[in-house]
Coordinates of C-alpha atoms in Angstrom, one line a residue:
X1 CA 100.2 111.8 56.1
X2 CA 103.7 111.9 57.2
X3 CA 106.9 113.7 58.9
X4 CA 106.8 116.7 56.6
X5 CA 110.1 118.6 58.2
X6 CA 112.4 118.2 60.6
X7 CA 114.3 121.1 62.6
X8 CA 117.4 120.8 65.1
X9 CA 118.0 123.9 67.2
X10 CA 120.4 124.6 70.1
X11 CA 119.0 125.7 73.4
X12 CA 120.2 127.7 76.4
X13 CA 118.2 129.8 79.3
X14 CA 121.5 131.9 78.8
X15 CA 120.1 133.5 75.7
X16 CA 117.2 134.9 78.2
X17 CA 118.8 135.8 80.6
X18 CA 122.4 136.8 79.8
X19 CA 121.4 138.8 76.3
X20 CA 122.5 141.9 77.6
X21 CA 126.0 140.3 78.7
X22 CA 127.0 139.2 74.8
X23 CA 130.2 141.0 73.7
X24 CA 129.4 140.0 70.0
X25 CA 125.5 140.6 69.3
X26 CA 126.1 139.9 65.3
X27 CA 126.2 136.1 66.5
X28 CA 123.9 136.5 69.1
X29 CA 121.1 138.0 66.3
X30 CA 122.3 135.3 63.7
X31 CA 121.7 132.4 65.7
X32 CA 117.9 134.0 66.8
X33 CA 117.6 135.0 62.9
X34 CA 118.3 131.4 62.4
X35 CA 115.6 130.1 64.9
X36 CA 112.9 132.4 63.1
X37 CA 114.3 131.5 59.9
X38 CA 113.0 127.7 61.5
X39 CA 110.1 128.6 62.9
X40 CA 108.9 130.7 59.2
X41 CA 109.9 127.0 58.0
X42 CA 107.3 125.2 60.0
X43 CA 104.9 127.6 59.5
X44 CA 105.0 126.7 55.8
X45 CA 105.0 122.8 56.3
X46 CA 101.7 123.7 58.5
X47 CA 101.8 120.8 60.7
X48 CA 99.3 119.2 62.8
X49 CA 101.3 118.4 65.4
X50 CA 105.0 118.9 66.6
X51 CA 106.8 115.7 68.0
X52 CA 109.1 117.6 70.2
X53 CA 112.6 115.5 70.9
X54 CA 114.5 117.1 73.6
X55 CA 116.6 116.8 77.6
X56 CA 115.5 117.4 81.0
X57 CA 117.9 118.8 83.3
X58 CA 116.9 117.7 86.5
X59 CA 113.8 119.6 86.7
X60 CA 111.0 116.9 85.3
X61 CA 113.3 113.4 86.2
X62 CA 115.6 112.8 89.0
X63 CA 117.8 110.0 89.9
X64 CA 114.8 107.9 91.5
X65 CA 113.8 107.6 88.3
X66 CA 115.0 108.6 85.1
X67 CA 113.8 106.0 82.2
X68 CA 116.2 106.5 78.9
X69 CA 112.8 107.7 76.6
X70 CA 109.8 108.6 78.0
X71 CA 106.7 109.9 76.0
X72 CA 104.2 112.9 77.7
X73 CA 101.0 111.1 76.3
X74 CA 98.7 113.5 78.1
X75 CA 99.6 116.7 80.6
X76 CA 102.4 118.3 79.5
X77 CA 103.1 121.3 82.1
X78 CA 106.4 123.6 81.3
X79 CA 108.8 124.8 84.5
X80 CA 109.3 127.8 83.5
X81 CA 112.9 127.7 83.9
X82 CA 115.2 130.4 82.9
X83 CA 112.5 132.8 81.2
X84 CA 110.9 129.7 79.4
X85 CA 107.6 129.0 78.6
X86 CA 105.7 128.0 82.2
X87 CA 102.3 125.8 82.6
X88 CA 100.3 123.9 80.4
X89 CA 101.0 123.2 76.9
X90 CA 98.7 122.4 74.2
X91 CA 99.2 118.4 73.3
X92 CA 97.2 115.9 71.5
X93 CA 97.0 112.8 73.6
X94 CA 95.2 110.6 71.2
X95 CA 97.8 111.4 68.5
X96 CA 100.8 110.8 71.5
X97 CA 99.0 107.7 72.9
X98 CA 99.2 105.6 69.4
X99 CA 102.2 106.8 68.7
X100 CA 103.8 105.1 72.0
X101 CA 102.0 102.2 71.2
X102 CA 103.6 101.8 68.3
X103 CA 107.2 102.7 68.9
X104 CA 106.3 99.3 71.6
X105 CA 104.9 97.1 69.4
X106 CA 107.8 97.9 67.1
X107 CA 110.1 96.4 70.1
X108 CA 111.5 100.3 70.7
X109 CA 109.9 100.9 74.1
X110 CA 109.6 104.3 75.7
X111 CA 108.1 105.1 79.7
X112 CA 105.0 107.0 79.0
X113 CA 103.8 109.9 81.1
X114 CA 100.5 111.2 81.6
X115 CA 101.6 114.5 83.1
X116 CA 104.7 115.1 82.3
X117 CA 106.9 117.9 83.5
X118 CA 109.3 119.7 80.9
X119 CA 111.9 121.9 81.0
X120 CA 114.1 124.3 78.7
X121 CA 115.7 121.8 77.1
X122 CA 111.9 121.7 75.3
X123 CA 110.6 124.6 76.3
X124 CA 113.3 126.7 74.8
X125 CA 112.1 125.6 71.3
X126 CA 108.3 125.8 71.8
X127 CA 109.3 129.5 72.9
X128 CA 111.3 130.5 69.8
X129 CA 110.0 127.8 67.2
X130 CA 106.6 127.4 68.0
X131 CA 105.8 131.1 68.9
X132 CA 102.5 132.0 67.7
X133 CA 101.5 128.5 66.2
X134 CA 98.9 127.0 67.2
X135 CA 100.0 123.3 67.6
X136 CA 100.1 120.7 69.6
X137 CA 103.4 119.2 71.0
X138 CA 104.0 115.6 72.2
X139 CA 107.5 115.6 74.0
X140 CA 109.9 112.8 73.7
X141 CA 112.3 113.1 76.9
X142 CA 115.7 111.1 75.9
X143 CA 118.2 110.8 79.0
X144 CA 121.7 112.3 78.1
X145 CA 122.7 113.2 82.0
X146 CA 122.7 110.3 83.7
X147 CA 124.5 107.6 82.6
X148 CA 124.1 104.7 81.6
X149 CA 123.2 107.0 78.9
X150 CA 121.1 105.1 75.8
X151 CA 123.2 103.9 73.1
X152 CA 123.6 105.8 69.7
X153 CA 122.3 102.9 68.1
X154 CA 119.0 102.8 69.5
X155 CA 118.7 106.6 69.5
X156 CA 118.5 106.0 65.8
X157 CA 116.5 103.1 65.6
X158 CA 113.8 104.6 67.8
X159 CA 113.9 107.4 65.3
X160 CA 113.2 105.4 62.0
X161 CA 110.7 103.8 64.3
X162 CA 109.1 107.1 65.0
X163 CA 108.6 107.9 61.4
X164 CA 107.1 104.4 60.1
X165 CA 104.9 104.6 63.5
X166 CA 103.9 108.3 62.2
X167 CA 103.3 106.7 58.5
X168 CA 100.7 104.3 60.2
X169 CA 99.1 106.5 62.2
X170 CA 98.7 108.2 59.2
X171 CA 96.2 111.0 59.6
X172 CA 98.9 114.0 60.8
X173 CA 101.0 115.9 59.3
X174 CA 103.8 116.1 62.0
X175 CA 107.1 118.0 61.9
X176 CA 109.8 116.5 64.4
X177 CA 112.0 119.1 66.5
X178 CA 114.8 118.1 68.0
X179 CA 116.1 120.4 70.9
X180 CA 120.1 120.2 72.4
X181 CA 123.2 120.4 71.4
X182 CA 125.5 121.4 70.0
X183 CA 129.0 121.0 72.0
X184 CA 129.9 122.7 75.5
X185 CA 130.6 121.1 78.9
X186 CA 128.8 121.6 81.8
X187 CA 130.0 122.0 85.5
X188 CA 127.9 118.6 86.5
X189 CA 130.1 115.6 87.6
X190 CA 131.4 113.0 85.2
X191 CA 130.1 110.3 87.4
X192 CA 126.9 111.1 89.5
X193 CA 128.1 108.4 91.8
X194 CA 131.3 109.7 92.7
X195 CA 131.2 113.4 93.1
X196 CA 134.2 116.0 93.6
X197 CA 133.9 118.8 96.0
X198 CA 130.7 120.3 97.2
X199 CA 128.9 121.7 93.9
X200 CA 129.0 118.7 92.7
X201 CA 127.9 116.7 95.8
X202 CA 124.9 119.8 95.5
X203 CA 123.9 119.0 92.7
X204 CA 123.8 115.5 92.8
X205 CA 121.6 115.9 96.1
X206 CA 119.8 118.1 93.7
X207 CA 119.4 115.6 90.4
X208 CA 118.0 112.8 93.7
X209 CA 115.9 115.0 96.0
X210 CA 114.5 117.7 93.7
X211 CA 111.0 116.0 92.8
X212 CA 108.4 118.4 93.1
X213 CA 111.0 120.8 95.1
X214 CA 113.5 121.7 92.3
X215 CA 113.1 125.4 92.6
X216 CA 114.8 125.4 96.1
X217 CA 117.6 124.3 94.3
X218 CA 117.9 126.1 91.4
X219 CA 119.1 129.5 92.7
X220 CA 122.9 127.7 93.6
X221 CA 122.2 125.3 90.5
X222 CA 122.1 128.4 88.1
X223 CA 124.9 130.5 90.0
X224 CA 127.3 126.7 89.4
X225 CA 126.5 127.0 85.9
X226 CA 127.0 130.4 85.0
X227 CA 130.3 130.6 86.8
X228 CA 131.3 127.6 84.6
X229 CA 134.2 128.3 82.2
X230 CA 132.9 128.4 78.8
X231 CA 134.3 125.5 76.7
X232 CA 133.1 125.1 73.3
X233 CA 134.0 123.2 70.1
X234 CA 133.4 125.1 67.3
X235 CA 135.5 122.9 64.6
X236 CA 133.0 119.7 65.6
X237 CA 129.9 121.8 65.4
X238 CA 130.8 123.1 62.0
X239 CA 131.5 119.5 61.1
X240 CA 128.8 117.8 62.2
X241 CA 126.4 120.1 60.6
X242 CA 128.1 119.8 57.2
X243 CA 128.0 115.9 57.7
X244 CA 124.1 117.0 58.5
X245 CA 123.8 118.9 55.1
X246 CA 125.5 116.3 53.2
X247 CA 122.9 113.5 54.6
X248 CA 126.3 111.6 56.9
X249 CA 124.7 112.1 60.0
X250 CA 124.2 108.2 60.4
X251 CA 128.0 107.9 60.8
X252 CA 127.8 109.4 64.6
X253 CA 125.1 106.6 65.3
X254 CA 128.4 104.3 65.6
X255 CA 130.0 106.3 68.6
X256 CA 129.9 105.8 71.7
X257 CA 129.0 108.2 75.2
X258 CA 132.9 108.6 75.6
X259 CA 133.7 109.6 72.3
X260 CA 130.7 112.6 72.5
X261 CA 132.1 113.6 75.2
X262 CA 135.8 113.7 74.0
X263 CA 134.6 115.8 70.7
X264 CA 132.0 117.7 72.1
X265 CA 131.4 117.8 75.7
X266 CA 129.1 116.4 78.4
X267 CA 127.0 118.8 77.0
X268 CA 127.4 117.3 73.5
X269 CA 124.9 114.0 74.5
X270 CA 122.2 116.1 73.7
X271 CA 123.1 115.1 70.0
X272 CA 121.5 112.6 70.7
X273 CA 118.1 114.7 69.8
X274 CA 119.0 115.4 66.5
X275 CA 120.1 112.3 65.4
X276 CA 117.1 110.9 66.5
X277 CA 115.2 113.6 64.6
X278 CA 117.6 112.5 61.5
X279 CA 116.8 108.9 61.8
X280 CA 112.8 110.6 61.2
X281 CA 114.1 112.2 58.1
X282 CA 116.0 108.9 56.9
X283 CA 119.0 111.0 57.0
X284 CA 118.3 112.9 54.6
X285 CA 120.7 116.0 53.2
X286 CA 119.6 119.0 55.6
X287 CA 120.9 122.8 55.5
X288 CA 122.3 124.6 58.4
X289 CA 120.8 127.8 59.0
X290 CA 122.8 129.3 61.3
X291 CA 125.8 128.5 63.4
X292 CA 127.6 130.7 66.3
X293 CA 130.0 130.1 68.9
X294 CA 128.9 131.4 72.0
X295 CA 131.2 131.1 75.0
X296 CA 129.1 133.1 76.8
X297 CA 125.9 131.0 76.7
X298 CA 128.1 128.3 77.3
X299 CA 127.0 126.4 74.1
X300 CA 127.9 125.9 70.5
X301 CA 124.6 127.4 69.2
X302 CA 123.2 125.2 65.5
X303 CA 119.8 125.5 63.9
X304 CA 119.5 123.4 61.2
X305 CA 116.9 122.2 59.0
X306 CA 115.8 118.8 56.9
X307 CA 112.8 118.2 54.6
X308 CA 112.2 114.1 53.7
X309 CA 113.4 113.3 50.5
X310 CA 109.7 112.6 49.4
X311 CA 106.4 113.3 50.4
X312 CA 103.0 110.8 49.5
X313 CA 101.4 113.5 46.8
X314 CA 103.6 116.4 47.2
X315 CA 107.3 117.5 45.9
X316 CA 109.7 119.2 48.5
X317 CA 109.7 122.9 48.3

């Protein structure tokens, strides 16, 4: 079979943990009506496996090494960060094995990882997308913290190379979730070599010393980021998912880190997941299914969905 769907969903340990702090809970509920909206989609394209695109923040990879893709082909064991999903995960190894090998041959190379450590920047979606389905997930890491970041390009040539290596593989149905996004900025420094004042010296010590300690940073970590000042921008979001519904998302392929951040924040190199997840679809026209502004998780928060514009045997519902 084939990619049969193709979801793009915010994320943000704020929606855990700082529900009871939102001023405005009608976009609060939209954006988690969206997310179940997504997750009754998925259930319907009933996949074999999930090939989960999304960030770490500092919690799986640090700055002694932090490859630009990297593919959990066997363990996959969750943090736990922020009220997310903690421990094992249910994955398919064979499935994430040839699927690596693959994406190599096909000159788009990705670090592999036999026990790979996630965090919520997957996490978040296997705990609102993939609640109660019973399916594997094989993560694909893509760095968007620590620059140099991977090119837009690439991002979307590993993507069409994830769909024909799916196509050959050809005995799963898979859907690809892409997790990140949409704009906000985050209190981290613009250049991990040269930071300002001591949060960001902490958490630079953090990003190069936390392997296998990160919780005894994360206490200060969390109380840097949710005294940062929320900045959002709604008017890219809105466009970028109407560029999404009209099948232009390619167009963003062209940019580069520094214009990302300029339109939509250091936070907004997560985009980076969804266009990858586009390149899956072939860019297909996609339909936003919800979109709220919400300062006080920090994030603009998207969920978006996009079926391929054919399936071997089947019409699109």
């Amino acid at each position: 079979m084939s990619i049969v769907l193709g979801i793009g969903a915010s994320h943000s340990t704020l929606m855990n943990t700082h529900w009871d702090k939102v001023v405005h809970t009608d976009r609060a509920e939209a954006f988690r009506e969206g997310l179940t909206t997504a997750r009754d989609r998925i259930i319907e394209a009933r996949p074999d496996v999930v090939v989960l695109v999304g960030s770490n923040h500092f919690r799986g990879f640090w700055l002694d090494l932090i490859p630009s893709f990297t593919m959990g082909v066997g363990e996959v064991i969750a943090a736990g960060d922020g009220g997310t999903p903690k421990g094992p995960q249910k994955t398919d190894p064979e499935f994430a094995r040839a699927l690596a090998q693959h994406l190599v041959d096909a000159g788009t190379e990705v670090a592999i990882s036999a026990r790979l450590q996630i965090d919520h920047g997957q996490s978040h979606a296997i705990q609102y997308l993939l609640d109660g389905i019973d399916v594997p997930v094989v993560p694909l890491v893509v760095n968007v913290f620590a620059a140099p970041l991977p090119t837009l390009p690439r991002v979307a040539e590993l993507g069409r190379n994830i769909a024909r290596a799916i196509e050959s593989i050809g005995d799963r149905r898979v859907v690809v979730v892409a997790s990140g996004g949409l704009s906000h900025q985050l209190p981290w420094p613009s250049d991990w070599t040269a930071p300002e004042g001591e949060d960001e010296e902490f958490l630079v010590e953090a990003w190069l010393n936390g392997r296998g300690e990160w919780e005894r940073y994360d206490k200060r970590r969390r109380e840097i980021i949710v005294g940062a000042q929320p900045t959002i921008f709604p008017e890219f979001d809105e466009q970028f998912l109407r560029d999404l519904e009209h099948g232009d998302l390619q167009k963003y392929t062209q940019w580069t880190s520094e214009q990302i951040a300029e339109h939509a924040g250091n936070g907004g190199q997560e985009l980076r997941t969804w266009l990858m997840m586009a390149a899956a679809l072939g860019f297909a026209p996609g339909k936003t299914l919800a979109y709220s502004p919400m300062p006080e998780w920090l994030t603009g928060m998207g969920v978006a969905v996009i079926e391929p514009e054919s399936l071997p045997g089947e019409k699109n519902s």
